[in-house]
Each structure stands twice: as structure tokens, then as C-alpha cells.
PDB file of C-alpha atoms in Angstrom:
ATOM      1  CA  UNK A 191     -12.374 -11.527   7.743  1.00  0.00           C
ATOM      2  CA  UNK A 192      -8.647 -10.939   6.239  1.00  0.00           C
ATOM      3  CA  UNK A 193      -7.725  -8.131   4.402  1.00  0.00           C
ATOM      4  CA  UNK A 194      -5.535  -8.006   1.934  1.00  0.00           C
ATOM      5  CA  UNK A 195      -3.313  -4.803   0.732  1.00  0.00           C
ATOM      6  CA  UNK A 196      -1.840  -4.823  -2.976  1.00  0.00           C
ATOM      7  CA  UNK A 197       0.346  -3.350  -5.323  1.00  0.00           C
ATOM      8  CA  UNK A 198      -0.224  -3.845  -9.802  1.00  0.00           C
ATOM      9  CA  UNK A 199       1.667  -2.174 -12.050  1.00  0.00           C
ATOM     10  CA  UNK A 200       1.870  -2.115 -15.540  1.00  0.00           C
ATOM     11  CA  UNK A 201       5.979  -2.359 -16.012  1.00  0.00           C
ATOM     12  CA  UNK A 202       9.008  -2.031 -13.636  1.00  0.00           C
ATOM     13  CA  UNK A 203       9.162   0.916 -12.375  1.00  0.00           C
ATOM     14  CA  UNK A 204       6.128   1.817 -14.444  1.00  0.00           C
ATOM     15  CA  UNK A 205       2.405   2.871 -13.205  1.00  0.00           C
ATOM     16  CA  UNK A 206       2.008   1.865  -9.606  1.00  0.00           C
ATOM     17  CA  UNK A 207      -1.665   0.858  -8.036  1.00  0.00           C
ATOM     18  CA  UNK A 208      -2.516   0.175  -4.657  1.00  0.00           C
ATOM     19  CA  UNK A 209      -5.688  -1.713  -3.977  1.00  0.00           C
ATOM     20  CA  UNK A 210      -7.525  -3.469  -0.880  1.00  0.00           C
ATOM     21  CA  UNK A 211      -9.508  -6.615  -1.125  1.00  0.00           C
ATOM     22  CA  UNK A 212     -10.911  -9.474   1.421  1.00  0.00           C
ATOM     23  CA  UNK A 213     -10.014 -11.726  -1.738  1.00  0.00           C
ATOM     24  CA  UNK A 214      -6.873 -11.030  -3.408  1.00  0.00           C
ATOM     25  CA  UNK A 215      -6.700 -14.214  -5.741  1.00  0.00           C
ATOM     26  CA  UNK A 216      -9.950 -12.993  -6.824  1.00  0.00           C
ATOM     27  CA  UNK A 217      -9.233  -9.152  -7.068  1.00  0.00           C
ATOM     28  CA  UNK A 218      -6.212  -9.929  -9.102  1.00  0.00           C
ATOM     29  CA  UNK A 219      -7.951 -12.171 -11.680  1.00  0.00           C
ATOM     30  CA  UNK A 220     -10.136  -9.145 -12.206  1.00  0.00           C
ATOM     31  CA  UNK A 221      -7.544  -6.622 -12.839  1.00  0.00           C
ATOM     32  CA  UNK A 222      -5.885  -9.253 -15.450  1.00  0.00           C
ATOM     33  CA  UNK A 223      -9.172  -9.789 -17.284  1.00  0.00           C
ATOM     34  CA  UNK A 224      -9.885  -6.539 -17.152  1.00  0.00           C
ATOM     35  CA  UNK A 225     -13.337  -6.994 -15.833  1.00  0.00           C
ATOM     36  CA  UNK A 226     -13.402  -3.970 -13.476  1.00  0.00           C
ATOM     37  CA  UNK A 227     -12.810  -0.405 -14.841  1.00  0.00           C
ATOM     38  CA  UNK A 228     -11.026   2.286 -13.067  1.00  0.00           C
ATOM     39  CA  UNK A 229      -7.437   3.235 -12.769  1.00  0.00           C
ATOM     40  CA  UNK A 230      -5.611   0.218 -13.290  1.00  0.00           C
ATOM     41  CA  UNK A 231      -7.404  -0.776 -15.863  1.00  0.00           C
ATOM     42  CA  UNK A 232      -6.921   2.292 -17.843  1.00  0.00           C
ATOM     43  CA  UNK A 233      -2.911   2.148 -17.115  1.00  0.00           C
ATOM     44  CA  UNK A 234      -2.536  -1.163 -18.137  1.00  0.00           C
ATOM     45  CA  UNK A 235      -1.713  -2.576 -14.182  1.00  0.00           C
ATOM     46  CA  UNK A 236      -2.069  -6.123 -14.262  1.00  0.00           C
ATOM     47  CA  UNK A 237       0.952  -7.515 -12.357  1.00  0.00           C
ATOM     48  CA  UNK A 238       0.886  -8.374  -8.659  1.00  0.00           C
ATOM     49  CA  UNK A 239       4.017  -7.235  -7.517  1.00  0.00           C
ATOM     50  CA  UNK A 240       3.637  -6.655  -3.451  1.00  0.00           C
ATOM     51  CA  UNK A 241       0.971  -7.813  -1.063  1.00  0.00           C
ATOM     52  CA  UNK A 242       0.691  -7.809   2.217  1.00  0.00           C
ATOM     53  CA  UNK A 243      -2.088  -9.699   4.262  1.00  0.00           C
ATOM     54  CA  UNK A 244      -3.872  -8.318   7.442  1.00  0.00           C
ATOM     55  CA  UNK A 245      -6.206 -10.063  10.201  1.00  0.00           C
ATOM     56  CA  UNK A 246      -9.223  -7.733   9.247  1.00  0.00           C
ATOM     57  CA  UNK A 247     -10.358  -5.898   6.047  1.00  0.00           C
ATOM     58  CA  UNK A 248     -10.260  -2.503   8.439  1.00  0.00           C
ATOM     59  CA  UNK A 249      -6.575  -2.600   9.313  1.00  0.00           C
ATOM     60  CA  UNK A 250      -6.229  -3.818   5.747  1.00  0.00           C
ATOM     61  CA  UNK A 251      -7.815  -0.378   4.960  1.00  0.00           C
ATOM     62  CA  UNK A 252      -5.800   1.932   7.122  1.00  0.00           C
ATOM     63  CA  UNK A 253      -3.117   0.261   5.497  1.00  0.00           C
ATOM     64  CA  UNK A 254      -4.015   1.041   1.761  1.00  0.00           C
ATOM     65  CA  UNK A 255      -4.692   4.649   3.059  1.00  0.00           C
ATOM     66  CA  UNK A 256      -1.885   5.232   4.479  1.00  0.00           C
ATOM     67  CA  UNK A 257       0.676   3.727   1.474  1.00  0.00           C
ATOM     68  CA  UNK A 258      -1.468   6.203  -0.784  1.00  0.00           C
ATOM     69  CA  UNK A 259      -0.215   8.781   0.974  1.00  0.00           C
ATOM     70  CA  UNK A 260       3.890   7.782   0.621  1.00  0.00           C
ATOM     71  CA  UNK A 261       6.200   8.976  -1.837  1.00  0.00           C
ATOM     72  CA  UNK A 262       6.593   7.148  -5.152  1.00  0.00           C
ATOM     73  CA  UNK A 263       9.949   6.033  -4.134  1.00  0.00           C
ATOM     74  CA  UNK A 264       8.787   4.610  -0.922  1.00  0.00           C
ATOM     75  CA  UNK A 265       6.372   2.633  -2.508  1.00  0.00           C
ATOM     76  CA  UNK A 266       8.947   1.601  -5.521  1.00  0.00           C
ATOM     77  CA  UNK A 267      11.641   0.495  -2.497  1.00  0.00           C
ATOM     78  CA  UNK A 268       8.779  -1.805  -0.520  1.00  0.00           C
ATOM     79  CA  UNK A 269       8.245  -3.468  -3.770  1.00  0.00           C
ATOM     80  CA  UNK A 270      11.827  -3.880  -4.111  1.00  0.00           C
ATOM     81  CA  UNK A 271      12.166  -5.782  -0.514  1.00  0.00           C
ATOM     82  CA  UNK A 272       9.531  -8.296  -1.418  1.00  0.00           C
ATOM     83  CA  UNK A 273      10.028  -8.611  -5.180  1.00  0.00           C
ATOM     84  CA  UNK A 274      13.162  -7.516  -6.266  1.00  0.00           C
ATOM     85  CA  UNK A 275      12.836  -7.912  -9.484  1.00  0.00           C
ATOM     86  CA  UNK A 276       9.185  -6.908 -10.399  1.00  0.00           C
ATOM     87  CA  UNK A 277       7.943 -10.634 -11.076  1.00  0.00           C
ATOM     88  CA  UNK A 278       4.214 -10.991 -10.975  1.00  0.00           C
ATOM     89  CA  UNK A 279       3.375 -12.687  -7.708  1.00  0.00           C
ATOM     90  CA  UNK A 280      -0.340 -13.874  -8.995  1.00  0.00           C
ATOM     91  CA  UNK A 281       0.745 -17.466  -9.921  1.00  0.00           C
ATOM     92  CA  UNK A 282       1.957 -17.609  -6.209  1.00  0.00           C
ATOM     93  CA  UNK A 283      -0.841 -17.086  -4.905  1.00  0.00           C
ATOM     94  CA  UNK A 284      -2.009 -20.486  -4.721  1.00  0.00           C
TER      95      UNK A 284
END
């Protein structure tokens, strides 16, 4: 099964989330609707604005772990390769 890893935020440069789903179209919707509680919902993250996909869920997972760990401006740069200017990704997803 594929694993996605994912970054929401609220704003540019504002509250950054990383998640990990085996269904980001779906995962997304639910952080836009607000249908899950936790974190990003509290801080408002509801734009997609990094993903990366992986073969399995468990690499997918190593992967989320391991981003956790990185320095805010590490994180803010890797969004900055993929999306330079913060546009939400969701509608791209299809």
C-alpha cells in the first residue's frame, strides 16, 4: 500500500504540520472540513503545501518521523523547493 507524507499549514510561513496517510486526497479533505481534531485543526492548517509519496505506508512513516525531528527552517526550505510560493496543492491532487 502507498504512503503518503504531508505538510498543512495555516499561512506562509505560518504553523507547519506534518502528517502520514495511505490516502492523502482523503486525509486532506478532512483537515479542510475540519472533521478530525488534533493539532492542525486547532492551528487552523488546512493548506497542502508539500507531499511526498512513498511505495509503502512504513517508509512513509520513517519518513514523517524523521521530518519531525528537522529544524523549522529545514522544513520551511523543502516546502520552498516544491511550492515556492505556499499555494495549496489539494486541487492538484486529482
Amino acid at each position: 500500500m502507498a504512503g503518503y507524507v504531508y505538510i498543512v499549514t495555516n499561512q506562509k510561513n505560518g504553523t507547519l504540520y506534518i502528517g502520514v496517510t495511505s490516502d492523502l486526497e482523503r486525509r486532506i479533505y478532512e483537515h479542510r472540513e475540519g472533521l478530525t481534531p488534533g493539532f492542525a485543526w486547532k492551528y487552523g492548517c488546512t493548506r497542502l503545501v508539500w507531499y511526498e509519496e512513498h511505495w509503502d505506508i512504513g517508509s512513509a512513516i520513517q519518513r514523517e518521523k524523521s521530518l519531525k525531528r528537522w529544524y523549522r527552517q529545514w522544513k520551511i526550505d523543502l516546502v520552498e523547493t516544491m511550492n515556492p510560493d505556499w499555494n495549496d496543492l489539494y486541487l492538484t491532487l486529482w
